[in-house]
Short mmCIF file of C-alpha atoms and ligand atoms in Angstrom, two decimals:
data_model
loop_
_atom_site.label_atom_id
_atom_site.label_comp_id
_atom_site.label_asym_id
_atom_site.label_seq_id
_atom_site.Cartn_x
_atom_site.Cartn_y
_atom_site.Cartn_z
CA UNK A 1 0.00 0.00 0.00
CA UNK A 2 1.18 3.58 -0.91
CA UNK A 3 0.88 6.44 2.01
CA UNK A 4 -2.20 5.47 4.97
CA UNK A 5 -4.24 8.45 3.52
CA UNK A 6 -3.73 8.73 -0.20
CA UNK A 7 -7.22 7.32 -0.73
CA UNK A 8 -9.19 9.41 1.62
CA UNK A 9 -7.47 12.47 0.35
CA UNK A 10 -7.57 11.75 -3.44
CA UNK A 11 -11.91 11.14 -2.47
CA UNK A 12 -12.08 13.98 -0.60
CA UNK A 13 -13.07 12.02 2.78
CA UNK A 14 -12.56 12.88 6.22
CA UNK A 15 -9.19 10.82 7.62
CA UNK A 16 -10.22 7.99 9.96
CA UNK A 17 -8.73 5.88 12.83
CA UNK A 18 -11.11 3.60 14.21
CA UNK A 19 -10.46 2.75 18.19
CA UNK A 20 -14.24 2.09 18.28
CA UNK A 21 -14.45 -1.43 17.02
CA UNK A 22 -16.25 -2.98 14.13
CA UNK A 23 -18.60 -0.26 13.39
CA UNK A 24 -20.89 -0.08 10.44
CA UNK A 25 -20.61 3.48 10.72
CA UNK A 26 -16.84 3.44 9.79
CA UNK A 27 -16.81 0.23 7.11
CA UNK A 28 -17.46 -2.61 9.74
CA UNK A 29 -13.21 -3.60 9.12
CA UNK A 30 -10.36 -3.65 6.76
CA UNK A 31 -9.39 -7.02 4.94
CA UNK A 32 -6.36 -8.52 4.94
CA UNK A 33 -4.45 -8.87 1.56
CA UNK A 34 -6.14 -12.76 0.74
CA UNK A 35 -9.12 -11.73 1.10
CA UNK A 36 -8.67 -8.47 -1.02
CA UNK A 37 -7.13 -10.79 -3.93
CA UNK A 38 -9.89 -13.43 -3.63
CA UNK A 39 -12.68 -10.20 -4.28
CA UNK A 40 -10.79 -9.18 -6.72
CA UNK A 41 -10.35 -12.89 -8.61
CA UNK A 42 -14.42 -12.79 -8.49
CA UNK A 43 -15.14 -9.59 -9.37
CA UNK A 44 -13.79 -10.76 -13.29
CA UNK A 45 -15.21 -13.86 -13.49
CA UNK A 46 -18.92 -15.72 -13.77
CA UNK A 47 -19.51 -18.61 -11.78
CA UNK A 48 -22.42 -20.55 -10.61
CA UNK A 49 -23.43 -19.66 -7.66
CA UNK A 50 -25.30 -22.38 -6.55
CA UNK A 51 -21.68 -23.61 -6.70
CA UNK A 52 -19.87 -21.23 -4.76
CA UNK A 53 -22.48 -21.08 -2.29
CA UNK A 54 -21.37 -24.99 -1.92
CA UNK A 55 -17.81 -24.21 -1.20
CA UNK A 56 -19.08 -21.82 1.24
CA UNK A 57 -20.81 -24.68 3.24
CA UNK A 58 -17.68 -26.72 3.31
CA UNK A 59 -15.50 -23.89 4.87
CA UNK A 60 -18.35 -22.77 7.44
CA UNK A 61 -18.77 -26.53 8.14
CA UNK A 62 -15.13 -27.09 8.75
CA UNK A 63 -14.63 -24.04 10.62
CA UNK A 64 -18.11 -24.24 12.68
CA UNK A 65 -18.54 -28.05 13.10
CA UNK A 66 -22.31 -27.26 11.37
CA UNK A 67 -23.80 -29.90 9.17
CA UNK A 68 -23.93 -26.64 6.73
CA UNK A 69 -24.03 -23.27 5.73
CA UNK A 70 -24.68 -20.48 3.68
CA UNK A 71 -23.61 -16.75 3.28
CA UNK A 72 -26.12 -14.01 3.09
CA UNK A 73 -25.78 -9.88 2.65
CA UNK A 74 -25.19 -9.76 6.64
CA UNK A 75 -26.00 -10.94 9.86
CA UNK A 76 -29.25 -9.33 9.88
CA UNK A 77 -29.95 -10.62 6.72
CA UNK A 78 -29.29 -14.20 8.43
CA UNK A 79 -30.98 -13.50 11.02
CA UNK A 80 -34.28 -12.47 8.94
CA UNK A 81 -33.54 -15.81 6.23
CA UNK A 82 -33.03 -18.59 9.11
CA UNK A 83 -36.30 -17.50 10.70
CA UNK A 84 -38.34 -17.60 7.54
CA UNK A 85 -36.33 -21.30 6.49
CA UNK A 86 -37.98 -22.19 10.03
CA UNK A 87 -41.13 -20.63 8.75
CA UNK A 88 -41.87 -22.61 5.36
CA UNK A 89 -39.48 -25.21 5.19
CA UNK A 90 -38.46 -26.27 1.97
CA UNK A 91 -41.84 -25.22 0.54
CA UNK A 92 -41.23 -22.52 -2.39
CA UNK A 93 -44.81 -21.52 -2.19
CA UNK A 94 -44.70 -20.31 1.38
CA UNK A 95 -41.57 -19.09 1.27
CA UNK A 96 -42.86 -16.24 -1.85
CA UNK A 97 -45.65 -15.71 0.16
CA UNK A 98 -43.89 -14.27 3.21
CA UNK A 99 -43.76 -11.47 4.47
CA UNK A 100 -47.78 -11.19 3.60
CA UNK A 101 -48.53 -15.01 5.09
CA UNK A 102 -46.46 -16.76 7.14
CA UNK A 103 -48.61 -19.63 7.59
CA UNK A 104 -48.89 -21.35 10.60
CA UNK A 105 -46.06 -20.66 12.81
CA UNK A 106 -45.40 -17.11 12.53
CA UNK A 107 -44.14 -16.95 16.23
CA UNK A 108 -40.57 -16.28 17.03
CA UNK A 109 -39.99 -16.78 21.05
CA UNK A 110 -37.36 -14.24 22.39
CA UNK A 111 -36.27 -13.85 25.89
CA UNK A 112 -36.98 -9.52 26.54
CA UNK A 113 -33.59 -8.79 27.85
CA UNK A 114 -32.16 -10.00 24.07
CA UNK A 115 -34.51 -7.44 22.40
CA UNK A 116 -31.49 -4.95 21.36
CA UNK A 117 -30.72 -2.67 18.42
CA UNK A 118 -27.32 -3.34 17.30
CA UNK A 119 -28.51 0.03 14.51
CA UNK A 120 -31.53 -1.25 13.77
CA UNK A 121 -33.89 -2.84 16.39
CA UNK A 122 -33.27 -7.01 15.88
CA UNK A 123 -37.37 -6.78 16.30
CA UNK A 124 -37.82 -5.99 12.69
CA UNK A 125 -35.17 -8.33 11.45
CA UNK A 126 -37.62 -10.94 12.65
CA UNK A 127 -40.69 -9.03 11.38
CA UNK A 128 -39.50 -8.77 7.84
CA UNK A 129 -40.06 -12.52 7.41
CA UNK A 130 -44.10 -11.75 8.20
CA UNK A 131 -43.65 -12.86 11.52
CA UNK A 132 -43.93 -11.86 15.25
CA UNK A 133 -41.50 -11.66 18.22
CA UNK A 134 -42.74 -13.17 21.13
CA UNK A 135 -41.18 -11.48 24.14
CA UNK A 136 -40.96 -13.96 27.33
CA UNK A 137 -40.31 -12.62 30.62
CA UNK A 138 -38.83 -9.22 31.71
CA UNK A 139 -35.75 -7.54 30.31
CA UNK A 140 -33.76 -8.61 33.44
CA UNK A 141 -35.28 -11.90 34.32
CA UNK A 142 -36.79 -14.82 32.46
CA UNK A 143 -37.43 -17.92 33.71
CA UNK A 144 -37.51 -21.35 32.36
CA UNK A 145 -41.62 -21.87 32.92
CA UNK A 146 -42.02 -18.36 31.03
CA UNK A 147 -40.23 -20.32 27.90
CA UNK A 148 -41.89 -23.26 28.43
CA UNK A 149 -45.31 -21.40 28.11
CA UNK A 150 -44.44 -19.66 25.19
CA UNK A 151 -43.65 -23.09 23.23
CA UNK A 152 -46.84 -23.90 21.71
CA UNK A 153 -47.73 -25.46 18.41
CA UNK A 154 -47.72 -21.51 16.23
CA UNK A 155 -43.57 -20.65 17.21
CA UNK A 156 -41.24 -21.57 14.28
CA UNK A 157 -38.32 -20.42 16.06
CA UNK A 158 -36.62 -19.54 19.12
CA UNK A 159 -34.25 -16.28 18.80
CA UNK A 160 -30.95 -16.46 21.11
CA UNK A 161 -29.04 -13.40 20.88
CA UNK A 162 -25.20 -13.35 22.44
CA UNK A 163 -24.03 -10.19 22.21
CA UNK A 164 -22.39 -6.83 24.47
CA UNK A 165 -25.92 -5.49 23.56
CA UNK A 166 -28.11 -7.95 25.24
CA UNK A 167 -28.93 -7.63 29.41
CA UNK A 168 -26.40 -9.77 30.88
CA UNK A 169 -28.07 -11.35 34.18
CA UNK A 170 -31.32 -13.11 34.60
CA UNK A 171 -31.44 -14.55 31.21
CA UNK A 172 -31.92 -18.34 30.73
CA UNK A 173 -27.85 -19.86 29.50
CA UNK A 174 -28.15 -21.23 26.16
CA UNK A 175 -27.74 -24.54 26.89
CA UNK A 176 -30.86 -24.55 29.14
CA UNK A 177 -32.72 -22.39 26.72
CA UNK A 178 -31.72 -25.04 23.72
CA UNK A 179 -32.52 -27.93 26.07
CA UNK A 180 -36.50 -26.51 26.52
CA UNK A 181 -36.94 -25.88 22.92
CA UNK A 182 -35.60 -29.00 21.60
CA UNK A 183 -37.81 -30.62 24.34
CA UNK A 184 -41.15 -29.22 22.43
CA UNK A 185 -39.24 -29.28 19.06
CA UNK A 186 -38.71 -25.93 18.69
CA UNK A 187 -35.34 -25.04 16.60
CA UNK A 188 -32.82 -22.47 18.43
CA UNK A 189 -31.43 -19.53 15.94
CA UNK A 190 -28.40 -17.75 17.74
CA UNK A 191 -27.39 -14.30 16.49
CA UNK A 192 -23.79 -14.44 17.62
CA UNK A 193 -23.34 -11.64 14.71
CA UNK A 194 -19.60 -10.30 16.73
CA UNK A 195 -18.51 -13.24 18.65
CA UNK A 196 -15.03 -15.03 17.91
CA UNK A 197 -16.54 -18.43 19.15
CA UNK A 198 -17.08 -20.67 16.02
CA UNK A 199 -18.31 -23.64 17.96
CA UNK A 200 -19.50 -22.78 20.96
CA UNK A 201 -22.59 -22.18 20.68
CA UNK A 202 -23.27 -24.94 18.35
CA UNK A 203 -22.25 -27.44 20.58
CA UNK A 204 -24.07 -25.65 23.32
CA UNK A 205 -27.26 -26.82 21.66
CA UNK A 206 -27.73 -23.86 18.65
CA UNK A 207 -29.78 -25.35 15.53
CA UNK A 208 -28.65 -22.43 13.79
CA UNK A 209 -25.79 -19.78 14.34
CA UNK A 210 -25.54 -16.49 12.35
CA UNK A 211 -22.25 -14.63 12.41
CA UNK A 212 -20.97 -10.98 10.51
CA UNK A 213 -18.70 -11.85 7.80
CA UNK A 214 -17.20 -8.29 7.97
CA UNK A 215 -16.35 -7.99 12.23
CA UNK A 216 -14.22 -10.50 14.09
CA UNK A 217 -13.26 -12.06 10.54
CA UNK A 218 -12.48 -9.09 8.61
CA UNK A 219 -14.00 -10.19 5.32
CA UNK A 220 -16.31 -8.06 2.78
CA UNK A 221 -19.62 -7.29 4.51
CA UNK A 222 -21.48 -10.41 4.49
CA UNK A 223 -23.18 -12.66 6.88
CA UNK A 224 -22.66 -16.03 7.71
CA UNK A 225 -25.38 -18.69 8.94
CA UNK A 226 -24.25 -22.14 9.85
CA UNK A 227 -26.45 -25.09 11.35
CA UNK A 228 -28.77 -28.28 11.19
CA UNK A 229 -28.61 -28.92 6.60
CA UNK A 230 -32.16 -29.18 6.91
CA UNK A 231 -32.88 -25.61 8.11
CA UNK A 232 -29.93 -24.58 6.61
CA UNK A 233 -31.44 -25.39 3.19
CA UNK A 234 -34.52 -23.74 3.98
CA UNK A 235 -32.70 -20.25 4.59
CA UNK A 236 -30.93 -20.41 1.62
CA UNK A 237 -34.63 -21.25 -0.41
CA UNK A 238 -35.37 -17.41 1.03
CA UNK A 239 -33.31 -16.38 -2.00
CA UNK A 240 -36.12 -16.79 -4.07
CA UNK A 241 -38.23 -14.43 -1.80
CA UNK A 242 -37.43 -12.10 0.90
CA UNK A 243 -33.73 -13.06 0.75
CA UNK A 244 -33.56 -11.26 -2.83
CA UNK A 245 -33.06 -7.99 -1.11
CA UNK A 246 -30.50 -9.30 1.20
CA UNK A 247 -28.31 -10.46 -1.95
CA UNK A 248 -24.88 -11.59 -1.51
CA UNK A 249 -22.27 -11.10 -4.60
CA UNK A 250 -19.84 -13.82 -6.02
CA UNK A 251 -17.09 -11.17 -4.75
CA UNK A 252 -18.21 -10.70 -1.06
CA UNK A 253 -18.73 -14.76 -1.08
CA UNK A 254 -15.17 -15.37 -2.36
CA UNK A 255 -13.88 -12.79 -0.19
CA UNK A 256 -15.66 -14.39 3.08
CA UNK A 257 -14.63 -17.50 1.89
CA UNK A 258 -10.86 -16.30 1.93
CA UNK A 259 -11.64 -14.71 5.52
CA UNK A 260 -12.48 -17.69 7.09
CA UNK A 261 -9.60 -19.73 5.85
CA UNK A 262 -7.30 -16.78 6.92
CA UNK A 263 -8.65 -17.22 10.51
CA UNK A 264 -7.67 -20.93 10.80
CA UNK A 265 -4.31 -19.80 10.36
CA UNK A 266 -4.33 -16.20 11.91
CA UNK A 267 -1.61 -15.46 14.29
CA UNK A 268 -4.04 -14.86 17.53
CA UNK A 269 -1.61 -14.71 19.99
CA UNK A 270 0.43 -12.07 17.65
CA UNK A 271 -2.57 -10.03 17.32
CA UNK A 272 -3.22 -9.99 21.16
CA UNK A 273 0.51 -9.20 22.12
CA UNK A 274 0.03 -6.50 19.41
CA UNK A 275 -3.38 -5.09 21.07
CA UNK A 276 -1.76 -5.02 24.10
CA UNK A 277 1.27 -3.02 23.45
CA UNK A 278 -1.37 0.04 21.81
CA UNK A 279 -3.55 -0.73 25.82
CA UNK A 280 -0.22 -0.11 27.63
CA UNK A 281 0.83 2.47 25.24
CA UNK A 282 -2.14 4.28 25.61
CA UNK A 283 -2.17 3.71 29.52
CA UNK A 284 1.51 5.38 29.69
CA UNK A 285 0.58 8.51 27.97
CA UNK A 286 -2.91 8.80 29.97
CA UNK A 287 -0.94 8.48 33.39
CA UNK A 288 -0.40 11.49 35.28
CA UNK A 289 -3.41 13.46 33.10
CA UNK A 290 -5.38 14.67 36.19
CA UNK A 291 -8.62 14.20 36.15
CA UNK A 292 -8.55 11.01 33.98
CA UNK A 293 -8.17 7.31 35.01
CA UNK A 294 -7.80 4.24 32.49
CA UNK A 295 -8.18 0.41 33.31
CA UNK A 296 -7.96 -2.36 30.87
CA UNK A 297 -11.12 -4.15 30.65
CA UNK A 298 -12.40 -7.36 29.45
CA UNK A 299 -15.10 -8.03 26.76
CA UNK A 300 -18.14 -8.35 28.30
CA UNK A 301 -18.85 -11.19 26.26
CA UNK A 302 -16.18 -13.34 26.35
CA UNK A 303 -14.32 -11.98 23.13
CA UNK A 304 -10.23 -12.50 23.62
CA UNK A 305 -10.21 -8.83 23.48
CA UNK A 306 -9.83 -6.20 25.88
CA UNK A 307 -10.25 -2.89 25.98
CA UNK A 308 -9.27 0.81 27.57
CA UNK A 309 -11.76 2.09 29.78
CA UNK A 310 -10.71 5.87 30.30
CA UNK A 311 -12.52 7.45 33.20
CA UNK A 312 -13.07 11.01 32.94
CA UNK A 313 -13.58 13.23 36.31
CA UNK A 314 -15.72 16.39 34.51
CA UNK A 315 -15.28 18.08 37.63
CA UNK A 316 -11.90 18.18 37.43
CA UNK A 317 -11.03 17.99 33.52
CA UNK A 318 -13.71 20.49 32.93
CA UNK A 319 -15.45 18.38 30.48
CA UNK A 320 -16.94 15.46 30.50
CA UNK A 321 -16.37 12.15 28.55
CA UNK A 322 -18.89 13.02 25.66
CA UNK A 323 -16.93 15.87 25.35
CA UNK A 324 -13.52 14.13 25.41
CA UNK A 325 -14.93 11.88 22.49
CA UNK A 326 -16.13 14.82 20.80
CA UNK A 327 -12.98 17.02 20.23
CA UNK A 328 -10.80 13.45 19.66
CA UNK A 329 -13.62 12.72 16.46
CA UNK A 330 -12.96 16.53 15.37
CA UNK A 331 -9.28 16.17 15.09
CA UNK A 332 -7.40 15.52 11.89
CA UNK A 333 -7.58 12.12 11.32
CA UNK A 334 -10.46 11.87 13.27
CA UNK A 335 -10.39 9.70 15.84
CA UNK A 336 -13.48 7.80 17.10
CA UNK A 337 -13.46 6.51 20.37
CA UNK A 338 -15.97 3.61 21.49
CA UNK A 339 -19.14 6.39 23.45
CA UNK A 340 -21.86 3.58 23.81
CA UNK A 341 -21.43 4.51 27.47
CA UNK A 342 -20.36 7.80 27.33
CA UNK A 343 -23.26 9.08 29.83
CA UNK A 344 -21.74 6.89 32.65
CA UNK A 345 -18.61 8.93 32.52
CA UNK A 346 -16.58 7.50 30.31
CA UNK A 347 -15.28 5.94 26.54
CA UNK A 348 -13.60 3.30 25.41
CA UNK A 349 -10.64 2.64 23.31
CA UNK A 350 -10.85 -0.71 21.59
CA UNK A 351 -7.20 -1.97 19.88
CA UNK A 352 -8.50 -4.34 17.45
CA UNK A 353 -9.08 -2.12 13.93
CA UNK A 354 -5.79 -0.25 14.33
CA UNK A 355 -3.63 0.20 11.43
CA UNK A 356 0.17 0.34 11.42
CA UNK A 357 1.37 3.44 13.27
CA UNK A 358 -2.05 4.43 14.40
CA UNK A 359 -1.15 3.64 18.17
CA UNK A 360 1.06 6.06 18.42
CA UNK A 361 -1.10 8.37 16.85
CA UNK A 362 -3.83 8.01 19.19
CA UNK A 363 -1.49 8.06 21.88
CA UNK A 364 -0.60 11.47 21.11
CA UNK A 365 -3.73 12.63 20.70
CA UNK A 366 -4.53 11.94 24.23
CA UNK A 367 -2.19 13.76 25.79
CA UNK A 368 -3.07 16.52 23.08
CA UNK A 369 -6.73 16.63 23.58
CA UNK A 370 -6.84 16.17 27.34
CA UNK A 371 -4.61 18.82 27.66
CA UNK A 372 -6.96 21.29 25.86
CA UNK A 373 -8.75 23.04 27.52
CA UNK A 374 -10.20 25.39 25.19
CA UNK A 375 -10.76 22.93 22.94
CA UNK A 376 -12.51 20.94 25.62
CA UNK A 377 -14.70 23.89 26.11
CA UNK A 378 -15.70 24.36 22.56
CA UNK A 379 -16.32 20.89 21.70
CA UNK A 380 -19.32 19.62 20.84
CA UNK A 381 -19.89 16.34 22.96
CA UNK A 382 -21.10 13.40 21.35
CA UNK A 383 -24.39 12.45 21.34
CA UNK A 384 -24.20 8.55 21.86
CA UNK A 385 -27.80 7.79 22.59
CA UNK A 386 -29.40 9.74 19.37
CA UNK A 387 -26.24 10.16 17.46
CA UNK A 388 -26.51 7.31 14.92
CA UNK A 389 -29.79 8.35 13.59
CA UNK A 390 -28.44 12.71 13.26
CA UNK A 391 -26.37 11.04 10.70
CA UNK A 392 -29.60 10.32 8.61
CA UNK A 393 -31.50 12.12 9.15
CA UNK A 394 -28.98 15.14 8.10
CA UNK A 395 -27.53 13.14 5.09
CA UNK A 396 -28.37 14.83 1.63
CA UNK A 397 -29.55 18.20 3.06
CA UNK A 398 -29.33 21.07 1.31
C1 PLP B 401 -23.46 -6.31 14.43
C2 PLP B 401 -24.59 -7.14 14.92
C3 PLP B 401 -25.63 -7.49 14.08
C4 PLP B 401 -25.71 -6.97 12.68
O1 PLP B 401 -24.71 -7.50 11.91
P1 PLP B 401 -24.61 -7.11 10.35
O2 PLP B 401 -23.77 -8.17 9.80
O3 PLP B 401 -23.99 -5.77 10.30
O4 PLP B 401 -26.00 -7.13 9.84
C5 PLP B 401 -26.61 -8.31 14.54
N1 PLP B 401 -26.59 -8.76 15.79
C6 PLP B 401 -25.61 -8.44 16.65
C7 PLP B 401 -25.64 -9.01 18.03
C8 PLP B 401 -24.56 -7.62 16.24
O5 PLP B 401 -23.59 -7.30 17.08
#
């Protein structure tokens, strides 16, 4: 590659280092050079898809230990697909007459506390099939007896959804919840859309498992769903119906393909020794800021990934954390911090997107920015809880 921002500057778009994590917002992640050369091989070529939808079964199968699989336009896209295959089956009739009728079992069971948005609310990824979200117990406690009445003979599907989104206490484990539903023969669909666990949940008792092709993996944006052949089979029919919106291209297949061979052989350990040097790097430089405090924290789901909390005193920095994350995202490269929780007092700085010599940039954009306190003054804070949808809604104004 030539110079980090020769492309950005020859489009005329705003430099970018991403500390956030895999963000739809900023391109979701940036693919290796294999996976850039396998796009590229299918971008010039035809090729039957049916075909190359095949070899993408074999790989998720390997990788996975699923009977099967198939790639889709994104996890939301799988999510939407494997709830319809549960829907109609292998039935092509009922599967073009969804989202209008979705016959008989047009329930999908989900626990309350897994009702997130993850951009979109995961509600409507289930209603785009035709059918309806059952919500079972309260969003920080369901029981067992509240999923056992919800089984009856009109769900399709039961909706698992593992992710730093979802409540994390007072939720039914997913081998319980897999355990009840198979009991009444109710399939389990996990959305584990930005989890590194290929297996897990599978062998926890998942009949279907949806993952992001373009997070964790760094592939093209895609979305991978793995799982029982049967209902596997019946996602993949959605292609002739709802699914056509959610197309896939030969290029983002190839290119997922490519991903997921790359991360059989990925140097993990390498990348975590590397995350860690930016999390200490970034811990030097913070030390001795008054009115800040950092911690490395864990992922709260598990993820071999960790993160820096930085802790930010408003009292005595004379801003708060929004506004910390504000005049960092209106430097030159901008640099966007991880603000989910930005209201509780402070961001995030997540290692795993950087680029070579971006740690260092960061790091000196700390000490820059805290030290600022004009700047601090002026900036406008970020807006975590509405911010996504300002972006919209201002797009294309005149
Ligand atoms: C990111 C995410 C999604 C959406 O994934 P896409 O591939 O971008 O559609 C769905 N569910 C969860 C839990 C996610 O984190």
């Amino acid at each position: 590659m030539t110079g980090m921002w020769d492309w950005h500057d020859a489009q005329g778009l705003s430099r970018v280092i991403n500390v956030s994590g895999t963000m739809t917002g900023l391109g979701a992640s940036v693919t290796a050079a294999p996976v850039q050369q396998a796009v590229a091989a299918a971008m010039g070529r035809f090729v039957k898809m049916h075909e190359l939808q095949a070899s993408a079964s074999e790989v998720i199968a390997r990788l996975t230990g699923a009977e099967a699989g198939f790639m889709t336009a994104s996890a939301s896209a799988g999510v939407s697909l494997s709830l319809a295959g549960c829907m109609t089956g292998l039935n092509p009739g009922a599967a073009e007459a969804l989202p209008r009728d979705p016959g008989q079992t047009p329930n999908v069971v989900v626990q309350m506390g897994h009702l997130c948005g993850y951009g979109a609310p995961i509600s409507q990824a289930v209603e785009l099939t035709g059918g309806a979200v059952r919500s079972i117990g309260q969003s920080t406690l369901c029981t067992d007896y509240a999923l056992e009445a919800a089984l009856d003979e009109t769900v399709a599907a039961a909706l698992y959804v593992v992710s730093h989104h979802v409540v994390h206490y007072g939720q039914i484990p997913l081998r319980r919840f897999a355990e009840i539903c198979h009991a009444r023969g109710v399939p389990v669909v996990v959305d584990a859309a930005s989890e590194y666990d290929l297996r897990g949940f599978l062998a926890a008792g998942a009949d279907i498992v949806i993952y992001s092709g373009h997070k964790f993996l760094g592939g093209p944006t895609s979305g991978i769903v793995a799982g029982r052949r049967d209902l596997v089979r019946a996602g993949y029919l959605q292609n002739i119906g709802i699914g056509r919106g959610m197309k896939i291209g030969k290029e983002s297949i190839a290119g997922a393909i490519a991903a997921l061979e790359a991360w059989e052989t990925r140097d993990h350990d390498g990348i975590r020794a590397r995350e860690r040097a930016a999390l200490d790097l970034w811990t030097g430089a913070l030390a001795g800021i008054d009115g800040v405090a950092a911690r490395i924290v864990p992922d709260p789901t598990g993820n071999p990934l960790d993160r820096l909390e930085v802790h930010v005193d408003a009292a005595r920095l004379g801003a708060g954390a929004g506004s910390v994350a504000g005049l960092l995202a209106s430097r030159d490269p901008a640099i966007i911090v991880r603000d989910h929780e930005v209201e509780l007092g402070y961001f995030q700085l997540d290692p795993c997107n950087l680029l070579p010599g971006q740690a260092e940039i960061v790091a000196e954009a700390l000490v820059t920015a805290l030290s600022d306190k004009a700047g601090l003054a002026q900036a406008a804070p970020v807006d975590a809880r509405n911010g996504g949808v300002a972006g919209y809604l201002n797009w294309g104004a005149v």
